[in-house]
Coordinates of C-alpha atoms and ligand atoms in Angstrom, one line a residue:
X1048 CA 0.0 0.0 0.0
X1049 CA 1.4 3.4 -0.7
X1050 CA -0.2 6.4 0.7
X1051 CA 2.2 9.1 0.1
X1052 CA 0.6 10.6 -2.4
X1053 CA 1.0 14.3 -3.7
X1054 CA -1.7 16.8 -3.5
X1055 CA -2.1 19.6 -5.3
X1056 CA -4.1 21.0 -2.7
X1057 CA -1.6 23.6 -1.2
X1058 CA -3.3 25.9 0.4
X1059 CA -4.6 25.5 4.7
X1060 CA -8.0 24.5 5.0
X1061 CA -10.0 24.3 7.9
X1062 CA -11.9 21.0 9.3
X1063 CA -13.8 20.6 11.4
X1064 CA -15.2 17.2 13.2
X1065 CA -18.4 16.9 15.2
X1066 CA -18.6 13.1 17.4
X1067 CA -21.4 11.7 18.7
X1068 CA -21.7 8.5 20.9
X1069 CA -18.9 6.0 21.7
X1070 CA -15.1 5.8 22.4
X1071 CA -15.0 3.8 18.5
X1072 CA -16.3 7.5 17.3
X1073 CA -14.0 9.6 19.0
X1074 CA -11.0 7.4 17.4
X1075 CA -12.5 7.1 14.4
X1076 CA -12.8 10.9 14.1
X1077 CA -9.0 11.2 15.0
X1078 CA -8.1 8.9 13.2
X1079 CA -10.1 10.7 9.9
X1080 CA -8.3 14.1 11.3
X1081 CA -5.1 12.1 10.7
X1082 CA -6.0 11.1 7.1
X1083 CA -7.1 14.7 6.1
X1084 CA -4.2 16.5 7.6
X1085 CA -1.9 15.4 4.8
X1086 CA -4.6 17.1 2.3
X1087 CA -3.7 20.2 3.8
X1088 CA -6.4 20.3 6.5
X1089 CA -6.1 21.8 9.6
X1090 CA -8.3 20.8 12.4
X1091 CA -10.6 23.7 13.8
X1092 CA -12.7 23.6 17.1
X1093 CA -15.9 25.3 15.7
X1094 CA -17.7 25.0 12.0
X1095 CA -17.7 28.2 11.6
X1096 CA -16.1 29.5 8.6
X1097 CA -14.9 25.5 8.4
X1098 CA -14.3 24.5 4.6
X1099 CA -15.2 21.1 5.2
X1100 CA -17.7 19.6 8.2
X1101 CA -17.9 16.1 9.0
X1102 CA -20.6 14.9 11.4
X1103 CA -19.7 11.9 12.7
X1104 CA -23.0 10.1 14.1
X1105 CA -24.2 7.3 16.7
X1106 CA -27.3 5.9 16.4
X1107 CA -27.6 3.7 19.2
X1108 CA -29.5 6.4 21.1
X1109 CA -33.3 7.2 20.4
X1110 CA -33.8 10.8 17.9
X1111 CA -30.3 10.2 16.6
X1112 CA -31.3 11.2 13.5
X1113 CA -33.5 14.1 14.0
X1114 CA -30.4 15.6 16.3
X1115 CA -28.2 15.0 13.3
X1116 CA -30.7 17.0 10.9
X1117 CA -30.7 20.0 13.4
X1118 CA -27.2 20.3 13.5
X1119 CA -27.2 19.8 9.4
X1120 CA -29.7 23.1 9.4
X1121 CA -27.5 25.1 11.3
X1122 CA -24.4 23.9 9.1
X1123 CA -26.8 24.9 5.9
X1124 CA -27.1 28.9 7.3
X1125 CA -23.2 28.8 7.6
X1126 CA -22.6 27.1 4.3
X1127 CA -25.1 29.5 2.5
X1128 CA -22.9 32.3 4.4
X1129 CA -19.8 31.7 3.0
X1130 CA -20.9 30.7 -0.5
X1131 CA -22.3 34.5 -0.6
X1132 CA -18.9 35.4 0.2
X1133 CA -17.2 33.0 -2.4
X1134 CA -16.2 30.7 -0.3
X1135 CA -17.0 26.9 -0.1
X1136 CA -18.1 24.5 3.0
X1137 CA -18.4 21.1 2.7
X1138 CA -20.5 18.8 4.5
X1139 CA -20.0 15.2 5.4
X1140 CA -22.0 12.9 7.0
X1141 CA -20.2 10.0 8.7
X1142 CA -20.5 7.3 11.2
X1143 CA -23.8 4.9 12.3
X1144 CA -26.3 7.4 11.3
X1145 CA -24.7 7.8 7.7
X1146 CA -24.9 3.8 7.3
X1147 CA -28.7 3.6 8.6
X1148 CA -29.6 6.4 6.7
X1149 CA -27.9 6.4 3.8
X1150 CA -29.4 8.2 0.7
X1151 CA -32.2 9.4 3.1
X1152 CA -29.8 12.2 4.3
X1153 CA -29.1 13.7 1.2
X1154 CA -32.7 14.0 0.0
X1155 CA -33.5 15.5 2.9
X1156 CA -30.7 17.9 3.7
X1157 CA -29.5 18.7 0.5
X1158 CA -26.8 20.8 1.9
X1159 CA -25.2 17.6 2.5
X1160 CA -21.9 16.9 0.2
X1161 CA -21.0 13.5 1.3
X1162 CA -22.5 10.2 3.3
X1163 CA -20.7 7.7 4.5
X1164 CA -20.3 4.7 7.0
X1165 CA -17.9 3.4 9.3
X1166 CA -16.7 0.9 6.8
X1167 CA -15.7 3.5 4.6
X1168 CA -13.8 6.2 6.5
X1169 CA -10.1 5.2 5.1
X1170 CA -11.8 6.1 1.4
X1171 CA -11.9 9.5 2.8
X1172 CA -9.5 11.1 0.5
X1173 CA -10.9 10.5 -2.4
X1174 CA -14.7 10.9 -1.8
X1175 CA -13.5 14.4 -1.4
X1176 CA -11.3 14.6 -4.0
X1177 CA -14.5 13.2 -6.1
X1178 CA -16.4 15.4 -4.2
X1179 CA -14.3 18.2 -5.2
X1180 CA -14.0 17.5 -8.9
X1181 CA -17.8 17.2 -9.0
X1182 CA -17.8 21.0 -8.3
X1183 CA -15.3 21.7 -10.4
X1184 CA -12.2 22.0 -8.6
X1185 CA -9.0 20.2 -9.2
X1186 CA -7.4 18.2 -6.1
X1187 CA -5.5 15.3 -7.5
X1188 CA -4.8 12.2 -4.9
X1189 CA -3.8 9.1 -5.6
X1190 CA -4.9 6.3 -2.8
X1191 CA -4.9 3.1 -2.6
X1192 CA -6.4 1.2 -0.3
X1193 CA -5.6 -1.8 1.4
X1194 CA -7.2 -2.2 4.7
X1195 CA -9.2 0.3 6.8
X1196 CA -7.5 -0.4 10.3
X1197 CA -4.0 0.3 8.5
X1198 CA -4.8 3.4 6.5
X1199 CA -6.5 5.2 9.6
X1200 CA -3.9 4.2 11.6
X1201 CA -1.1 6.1 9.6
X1202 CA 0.2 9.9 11.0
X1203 CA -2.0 9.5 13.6
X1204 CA -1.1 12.4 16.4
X1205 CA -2.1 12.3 19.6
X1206 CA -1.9 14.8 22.8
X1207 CA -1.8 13.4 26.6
X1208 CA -0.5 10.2 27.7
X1209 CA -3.5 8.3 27.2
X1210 CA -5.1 7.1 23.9
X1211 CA -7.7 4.5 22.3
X1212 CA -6.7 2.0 19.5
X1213 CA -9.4 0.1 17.7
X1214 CA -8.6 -3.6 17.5
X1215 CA -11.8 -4.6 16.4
X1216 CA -15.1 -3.9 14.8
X1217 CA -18.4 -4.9 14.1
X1218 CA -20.7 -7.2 15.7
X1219 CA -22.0 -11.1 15.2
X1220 CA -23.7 -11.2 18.4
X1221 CA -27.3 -9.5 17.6
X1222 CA -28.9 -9.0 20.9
X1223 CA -32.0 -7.9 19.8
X1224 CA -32.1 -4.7 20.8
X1225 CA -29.1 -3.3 19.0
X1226 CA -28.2 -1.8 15.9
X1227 CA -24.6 -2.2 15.7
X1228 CA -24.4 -5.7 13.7
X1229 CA -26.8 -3.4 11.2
X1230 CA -24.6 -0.3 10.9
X1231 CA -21.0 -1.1 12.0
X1232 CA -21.3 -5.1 10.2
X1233 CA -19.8 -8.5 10.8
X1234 CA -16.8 -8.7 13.2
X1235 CA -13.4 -8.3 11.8
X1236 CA -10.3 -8.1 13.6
X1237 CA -6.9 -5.9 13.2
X1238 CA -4.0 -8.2 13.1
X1239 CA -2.1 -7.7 15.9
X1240 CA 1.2 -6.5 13.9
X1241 CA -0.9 -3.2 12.7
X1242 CA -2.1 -3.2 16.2
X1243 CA 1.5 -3.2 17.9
X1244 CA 3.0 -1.0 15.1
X1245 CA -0.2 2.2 15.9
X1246 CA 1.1 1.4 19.5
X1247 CA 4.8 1.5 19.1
X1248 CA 3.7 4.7 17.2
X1249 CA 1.4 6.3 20.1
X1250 CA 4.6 5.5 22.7
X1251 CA 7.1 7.1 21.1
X1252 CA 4.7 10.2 21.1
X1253 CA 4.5 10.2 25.1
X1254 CA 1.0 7.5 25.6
X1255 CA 1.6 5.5 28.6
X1256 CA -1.9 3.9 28.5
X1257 CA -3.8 2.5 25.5
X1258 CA -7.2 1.5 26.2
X1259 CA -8.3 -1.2 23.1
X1260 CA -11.4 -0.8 21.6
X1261 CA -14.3 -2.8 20.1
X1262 CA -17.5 -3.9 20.1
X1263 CA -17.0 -7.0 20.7
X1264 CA -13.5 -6.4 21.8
X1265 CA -13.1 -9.8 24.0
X1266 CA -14.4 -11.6 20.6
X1267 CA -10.6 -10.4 19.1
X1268 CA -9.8 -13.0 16.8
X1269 CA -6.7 -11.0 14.4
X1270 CA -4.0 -12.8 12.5
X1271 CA -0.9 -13.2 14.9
X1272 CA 3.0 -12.2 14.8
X1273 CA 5.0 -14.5 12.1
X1274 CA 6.7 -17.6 13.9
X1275 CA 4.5 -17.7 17.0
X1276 CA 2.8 -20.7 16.6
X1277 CA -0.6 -20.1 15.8
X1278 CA -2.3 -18.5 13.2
X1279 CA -4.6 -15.8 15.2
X1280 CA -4.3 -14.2 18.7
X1281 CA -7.5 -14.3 21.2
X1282 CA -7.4 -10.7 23.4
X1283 CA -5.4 -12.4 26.3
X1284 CA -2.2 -13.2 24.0
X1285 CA -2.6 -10.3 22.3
X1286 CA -3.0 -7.9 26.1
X1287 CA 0.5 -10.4 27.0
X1288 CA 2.3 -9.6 23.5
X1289 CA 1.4 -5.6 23.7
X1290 CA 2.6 -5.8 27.8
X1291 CA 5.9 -6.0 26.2
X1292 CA 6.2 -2.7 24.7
X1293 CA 8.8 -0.9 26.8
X1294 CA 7.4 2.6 27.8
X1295 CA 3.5 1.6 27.6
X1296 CA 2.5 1.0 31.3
X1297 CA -0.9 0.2 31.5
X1298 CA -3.4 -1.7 29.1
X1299 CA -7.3 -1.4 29.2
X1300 CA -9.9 -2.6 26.7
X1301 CA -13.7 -2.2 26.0
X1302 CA -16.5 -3.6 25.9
X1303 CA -16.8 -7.2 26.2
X1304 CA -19.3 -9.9 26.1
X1305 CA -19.7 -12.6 29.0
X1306 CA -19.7 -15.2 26.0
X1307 CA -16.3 -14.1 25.0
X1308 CA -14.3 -14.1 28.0
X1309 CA -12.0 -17.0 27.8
X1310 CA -9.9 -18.6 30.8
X1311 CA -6.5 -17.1 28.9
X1312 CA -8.0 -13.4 29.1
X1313 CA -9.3 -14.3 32.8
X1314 CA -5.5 -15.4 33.7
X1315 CA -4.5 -12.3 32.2
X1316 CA -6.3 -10.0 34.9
X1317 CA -3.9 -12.0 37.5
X1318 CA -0.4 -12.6 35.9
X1319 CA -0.2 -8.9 33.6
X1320 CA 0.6 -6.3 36.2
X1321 CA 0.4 -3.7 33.0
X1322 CA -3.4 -5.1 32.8
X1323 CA -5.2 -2.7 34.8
X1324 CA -8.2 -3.6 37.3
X1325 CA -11.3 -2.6 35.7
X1326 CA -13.5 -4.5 33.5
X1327 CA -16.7 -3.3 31.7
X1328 CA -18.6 -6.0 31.2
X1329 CA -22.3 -5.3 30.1
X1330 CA -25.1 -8.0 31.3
X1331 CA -27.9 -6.1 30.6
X1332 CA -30.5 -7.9 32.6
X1333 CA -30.7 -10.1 35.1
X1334 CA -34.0 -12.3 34.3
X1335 CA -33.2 -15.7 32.3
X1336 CA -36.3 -14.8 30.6
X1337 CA -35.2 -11.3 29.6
X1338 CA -31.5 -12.5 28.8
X1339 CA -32.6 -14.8 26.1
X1340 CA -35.3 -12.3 24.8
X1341 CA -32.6 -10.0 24.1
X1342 CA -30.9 -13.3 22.6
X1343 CA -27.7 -12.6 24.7
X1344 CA -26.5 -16.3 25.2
X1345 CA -26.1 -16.9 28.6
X1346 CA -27.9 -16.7 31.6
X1347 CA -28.1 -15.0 34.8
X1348 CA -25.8 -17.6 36.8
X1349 CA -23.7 -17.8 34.3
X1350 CA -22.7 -14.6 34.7
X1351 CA -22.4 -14.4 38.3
X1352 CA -20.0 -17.2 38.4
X1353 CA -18.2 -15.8 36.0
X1354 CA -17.6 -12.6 38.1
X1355 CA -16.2 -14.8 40.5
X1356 CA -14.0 -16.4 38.2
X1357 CA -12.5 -12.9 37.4
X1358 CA -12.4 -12.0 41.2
X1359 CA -10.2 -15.1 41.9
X1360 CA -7.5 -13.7 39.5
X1361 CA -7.8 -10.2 40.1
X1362 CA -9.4 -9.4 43.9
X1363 CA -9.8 -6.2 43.8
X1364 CA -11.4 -6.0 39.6
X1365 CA -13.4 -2.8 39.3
X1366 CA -16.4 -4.2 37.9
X1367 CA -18.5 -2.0 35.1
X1368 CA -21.9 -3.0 33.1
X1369 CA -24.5 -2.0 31.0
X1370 CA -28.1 -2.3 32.0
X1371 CA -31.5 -1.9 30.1
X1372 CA -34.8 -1.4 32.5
X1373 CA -38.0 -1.9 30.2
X1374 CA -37.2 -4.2 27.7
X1375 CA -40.3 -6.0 26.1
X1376 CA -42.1 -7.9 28.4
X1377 CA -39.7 -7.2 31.5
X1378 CA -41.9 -7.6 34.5
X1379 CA -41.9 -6.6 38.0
X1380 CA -40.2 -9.5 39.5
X1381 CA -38.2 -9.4 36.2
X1382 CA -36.5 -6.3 37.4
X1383 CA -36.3 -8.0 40.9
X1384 CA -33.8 -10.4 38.9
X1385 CA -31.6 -7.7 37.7
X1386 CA -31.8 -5.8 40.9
X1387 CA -30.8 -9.1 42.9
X1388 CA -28.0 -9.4 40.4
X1389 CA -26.5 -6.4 41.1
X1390 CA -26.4 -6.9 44.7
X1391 CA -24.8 -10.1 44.0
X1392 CA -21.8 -8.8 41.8
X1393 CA -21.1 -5.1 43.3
X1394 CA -20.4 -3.1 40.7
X1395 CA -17.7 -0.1 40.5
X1396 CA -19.5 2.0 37.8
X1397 CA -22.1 1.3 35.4
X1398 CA -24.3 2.3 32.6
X1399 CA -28.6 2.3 32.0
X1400 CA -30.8 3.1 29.8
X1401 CA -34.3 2.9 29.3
X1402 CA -34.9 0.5 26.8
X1403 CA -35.7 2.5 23.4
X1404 CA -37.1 1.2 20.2
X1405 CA -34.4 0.8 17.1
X1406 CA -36.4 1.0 14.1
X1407 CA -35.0 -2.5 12.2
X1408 CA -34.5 -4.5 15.2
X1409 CA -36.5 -7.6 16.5
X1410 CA -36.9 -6.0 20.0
X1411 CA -38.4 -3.1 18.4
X1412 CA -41.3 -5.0 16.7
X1413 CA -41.3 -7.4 20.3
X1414 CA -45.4 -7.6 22.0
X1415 CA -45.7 -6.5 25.5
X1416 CA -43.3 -3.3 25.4
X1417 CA -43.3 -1.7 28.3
X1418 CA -45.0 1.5 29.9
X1419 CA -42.6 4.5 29.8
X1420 CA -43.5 5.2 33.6
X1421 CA -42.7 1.8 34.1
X1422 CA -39.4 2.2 33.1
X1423 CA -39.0 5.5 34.3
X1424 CA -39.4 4.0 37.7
X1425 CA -37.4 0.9 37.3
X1426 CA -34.3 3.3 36.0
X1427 CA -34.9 5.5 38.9
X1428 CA -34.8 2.8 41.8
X1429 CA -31.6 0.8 39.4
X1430 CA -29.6 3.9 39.3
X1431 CA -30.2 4.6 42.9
X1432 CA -28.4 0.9 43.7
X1433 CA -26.0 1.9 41.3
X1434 CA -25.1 5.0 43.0
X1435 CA -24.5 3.1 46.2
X1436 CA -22.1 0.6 45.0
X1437 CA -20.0 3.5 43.1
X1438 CA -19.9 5.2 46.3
X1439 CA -19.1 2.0 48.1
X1440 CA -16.3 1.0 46.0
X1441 CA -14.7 5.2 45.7
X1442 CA -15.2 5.1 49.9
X1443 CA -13.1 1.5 50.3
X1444 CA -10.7 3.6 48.3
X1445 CA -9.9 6.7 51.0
X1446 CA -6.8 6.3 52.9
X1447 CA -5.2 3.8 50.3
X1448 CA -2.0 5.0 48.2
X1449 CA -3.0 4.5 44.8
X1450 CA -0.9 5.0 41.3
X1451 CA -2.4 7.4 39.4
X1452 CA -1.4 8.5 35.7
X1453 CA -1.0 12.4 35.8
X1454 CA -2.8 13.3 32.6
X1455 CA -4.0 17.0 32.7
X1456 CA -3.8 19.9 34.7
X1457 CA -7.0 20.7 37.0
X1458 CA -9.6 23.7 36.4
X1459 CA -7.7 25.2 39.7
X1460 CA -4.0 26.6 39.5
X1461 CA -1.4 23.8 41.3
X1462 CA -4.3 21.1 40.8
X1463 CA -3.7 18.0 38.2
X1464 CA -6.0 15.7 37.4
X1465 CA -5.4 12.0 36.6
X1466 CA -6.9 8.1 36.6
X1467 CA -6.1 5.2 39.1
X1468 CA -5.6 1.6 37.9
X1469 CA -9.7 1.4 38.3
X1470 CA -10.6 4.0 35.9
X1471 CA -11.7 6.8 38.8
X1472 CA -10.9 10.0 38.1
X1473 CA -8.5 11.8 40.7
X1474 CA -7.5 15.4 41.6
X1475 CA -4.5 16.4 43.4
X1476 CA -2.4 19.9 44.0
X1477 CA 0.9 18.7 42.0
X1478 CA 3.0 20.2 40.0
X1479 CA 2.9 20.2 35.9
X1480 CA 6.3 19.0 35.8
X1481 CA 4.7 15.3 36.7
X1482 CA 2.5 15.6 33.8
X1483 CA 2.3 12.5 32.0
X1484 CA 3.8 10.7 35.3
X1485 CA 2.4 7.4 37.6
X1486 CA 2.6 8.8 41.0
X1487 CA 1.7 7.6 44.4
X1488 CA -1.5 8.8 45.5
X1489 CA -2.9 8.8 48.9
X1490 CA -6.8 9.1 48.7
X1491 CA -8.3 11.6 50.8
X1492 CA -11.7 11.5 49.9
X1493 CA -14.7 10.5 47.2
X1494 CA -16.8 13.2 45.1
X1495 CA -19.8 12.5 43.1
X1496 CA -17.6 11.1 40.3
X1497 CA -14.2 11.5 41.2
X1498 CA -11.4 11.3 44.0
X1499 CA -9.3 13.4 46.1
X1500 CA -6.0 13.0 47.2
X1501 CA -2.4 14.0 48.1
X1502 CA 1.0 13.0 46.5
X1503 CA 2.8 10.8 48.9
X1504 CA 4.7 12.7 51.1
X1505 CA 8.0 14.2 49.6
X1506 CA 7.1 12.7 46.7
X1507 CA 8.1 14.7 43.4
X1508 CA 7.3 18.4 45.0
X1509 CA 10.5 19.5 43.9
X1510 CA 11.4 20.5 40.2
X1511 CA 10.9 17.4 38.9
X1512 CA 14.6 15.4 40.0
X1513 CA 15.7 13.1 42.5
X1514 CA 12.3 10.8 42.6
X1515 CA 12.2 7.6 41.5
X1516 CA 8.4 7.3 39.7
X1517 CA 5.8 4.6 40.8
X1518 CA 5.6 2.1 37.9
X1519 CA 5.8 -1.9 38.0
X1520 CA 7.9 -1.7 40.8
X1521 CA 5.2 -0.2 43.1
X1522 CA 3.8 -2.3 46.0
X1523 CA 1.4 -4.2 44.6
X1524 CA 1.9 -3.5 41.1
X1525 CA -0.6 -0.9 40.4
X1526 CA -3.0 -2.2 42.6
X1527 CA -4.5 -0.5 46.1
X1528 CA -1.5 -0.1 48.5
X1529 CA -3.1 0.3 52.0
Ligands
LIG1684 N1 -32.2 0.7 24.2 C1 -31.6 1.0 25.3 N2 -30.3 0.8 25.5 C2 -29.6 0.3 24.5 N3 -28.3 0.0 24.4 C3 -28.0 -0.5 23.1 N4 -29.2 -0.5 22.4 C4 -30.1 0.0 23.2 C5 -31.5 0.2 23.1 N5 -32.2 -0.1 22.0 C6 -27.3 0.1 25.5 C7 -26.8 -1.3 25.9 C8 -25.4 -1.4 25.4 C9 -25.0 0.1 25.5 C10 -23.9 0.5 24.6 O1 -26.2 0.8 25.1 O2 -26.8 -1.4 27.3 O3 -24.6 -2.2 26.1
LIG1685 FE1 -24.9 -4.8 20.3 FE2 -23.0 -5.4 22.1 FE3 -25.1 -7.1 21.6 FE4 -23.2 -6.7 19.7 S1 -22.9 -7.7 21.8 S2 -25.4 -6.8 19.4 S3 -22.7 -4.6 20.0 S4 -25.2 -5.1 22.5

């Protein structure tokens, strides 16, 4: 593949990127910031005065669509703006909407220039180059393309010491309440070369944590490293192989299905010190009944004992789901199920939602859907568990020294902000010379959403020599030192 194509496209232009919905959409839209940037764009924070737009969309929420055609009538007063001044905007629509939209978008919103899924994002290049020779202008790029994963992943920049990679996309699963096998399409899997190479790449720019994304992420299946034996890697090898890379310290991934995760990605959790703590692992429902309406393969016990699996590697696993109250014909003692569940497996964090109808799905079409006070209610008294347990787990956490990576500075002067191994956010006074840093952190207290705490006492206050920094060699690893 060669992609070091000349443009004659000299001058600056401005982009400008809108993302809705999920981690895969934020890296997706750096990644097509990455791709553009060669073509002489320069990435802008508002659309104003933009010459090309690009809404990327999610569609997993309810009125997706009708927020995407809002925002395309205030691009079309700004477009029509700058064409009276003799200038050009284009517009692109990208992302799940795009896919379950398609042509509808353009008939509707005429202002619209270009439409295009997530399967098509490393074509980028020359849909506008198309686009632009359509209106006339000249912008010659030669592209070719050989994989998406690979093409994306090229002169990607990042800023902070944190980033997400894509290892996988798509979905097989169909849980029938979700669109993603629809718009984002069968699973396929980055090989874990490309992976390791965007990594390698992301390091030597200052990340010290990747956090690998997919769908389906525990379903990784991608081609594996020449001579090692076998002809793919499952997520655990490929988490041990990437725990290799010299200057990445910590590993995460998201999200994962029960079905998917294997005894070798369970060990993992208790032998990869660079593996942090914290698993998001979405169960949706705890009613057998519910579980297999939703077609998610497994039942309620099986899940639990699962958890308990994971616990007896990794004791002190920050457990994360995703929950839906009101799915069709969820009962009362239904909910009782998922509420019992929760009790039963404590949970860190987690995300619900009212269950909402997507058009095309089987749950959307399902008898016996439920009241919207009903599920108003049962979201109220979930969330309120919920609450507890996050406040449980962040309260077990005070007094403890935990490792936190120093990632930005705070909203007050002195004051950084960073994340422990379990994902919590945490706020300290320390100075920017730690940026970027894994410091001992002794936890002083829990917020709403975040924690408070103190650098360990004559730790790194000075200008930034004579400490030695908390990595693998911490107590513990970069577990809870108490
Ligand atoms: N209704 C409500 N919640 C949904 N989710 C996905 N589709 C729907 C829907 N139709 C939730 C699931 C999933 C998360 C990403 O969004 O809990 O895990
Ligand atoms: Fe959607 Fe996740 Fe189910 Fe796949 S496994 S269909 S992405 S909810």
């Amino acid at each position: 593949m060669t992609r070091d194509s000349e443009t004659s496209l000299k001058t600056r232009k401005k982009l400008h990127i809108q993302t809705w919905g999920c981690q895969m959409n934020v890296y997706d839209s750096q990644r097509m910031e990455g791709l553009l940037r060669p073509l002489g764009y320069e990435v802008s924070d508002s659309p104003e005065g933009a010459d090309l737009v690009i809404l990327n969309t999610c569609h997993i929420r309810e009125k997706a669509a009708e927020k995407v055609y809002s925002a395309l009538g205030r691009l079309k007063k700004m477009k029509d703006a700058k064409e009276q001044q003799g200038g050009q905007m284009r517009i692109a629509v990208a992302g799940c909407v795009a896919q379950a939209e398609g042509a509808e978008i353009t008939a509707r919103a005429p202002q619209v220039d270009l439409v295009f899924g997530p399967q098509s994002y490393h074509k980028l290049p020359e849909m506008i180059a198309l686009a632009a020779r359509q209106k006339g202008d000249i912008l010659e790029t030669e592209f070719e393309v050989e994989d998406k994963f690979d093409v994306l992943a090229k002169d990607r920049k990042v800023e902070g010491y944190s980033a997400f990679v894509t290892i996988q996309e798509g979905c097989d699963k169909f849980c029938t309440f979700c669109v993603v096998p629809y718009t984002r399409g069968a699973e396929v899997s980055r090989s874990v070369d490309s992976i390791t190479g965007e990594i390698r790449a992301l390091v030597a720019q200052g990340v010290r944590e990747v956090t690998l994304l997919g769908q389906n992420v525990n379903a990784y299946h991608g081609q594996s490293p020449a001579g090692s034996g076998s002809e793919t890697f499952g997520l655990g090898a490929l988490l041990r192989h990437l725990a290799k890379i010299d200057g990445l310290d910590r590993l995460r991934f998201t999200t994962s299905h029960p079905r998917d995760m294997d005894e070798d990605l369970i060990s993992a959790f208790g032998e990869e010190e660079k593996l942090m703590p914290y698993l998001h692992l979405p169960v949706q429902s705890g009613s057998d009944k519910i579980l297999k309406a939703m077609n998610r393969g497994h039942k309620a016990e099986d899940y639990l004992r699962l958890i308990e699996k994971i616990r007896a590697a990794r004791s002190d696993i920050a457990l994360s789901g995703d929950f839906i109250v009101g799915f069709p014909g969820e009962t009362q003692a239904d909910f009782e199920e998922t509420m019992a569940l929760i009790r039963e497996s404590q949970y860190a964090s987690a995300f619900s939602f009212k269950y909402s109808r997507r058009p095309g799905t089987p749950g959307a079409v399902m008898a016996k859907q439920v009241a919207e006070d009903e599920k108003d209610a049962r979201l109220q008294a979930l969330q309120g568990l919920l609450e507890e347990q996050k406040h449980a787990f962040n309260a077990g956490c005070v007094g403890k020294v935990l490792p936190v990576l120093l990632e930005s500075k705070g909203r007050i002067d002195g004051q950084l902000n960073g994340r422990s191994p379990y994902l919590q956010g945490v706020h300290l006074a320390a100075k920017d010379h730690l940026l970027g840093q894994i410091v001992p952190v002794r936890i002083l207290a829990t917020k709403t959403n975040s924690l408070t705490g103190q650098l360990v006492s004559g730790y790194g206050q000075s200008d930034g020599v004579g400490h030695t920094e908390v990595g693998q060699g911490f107590e513990g690893g970069q577990g809870v030192r108490s």
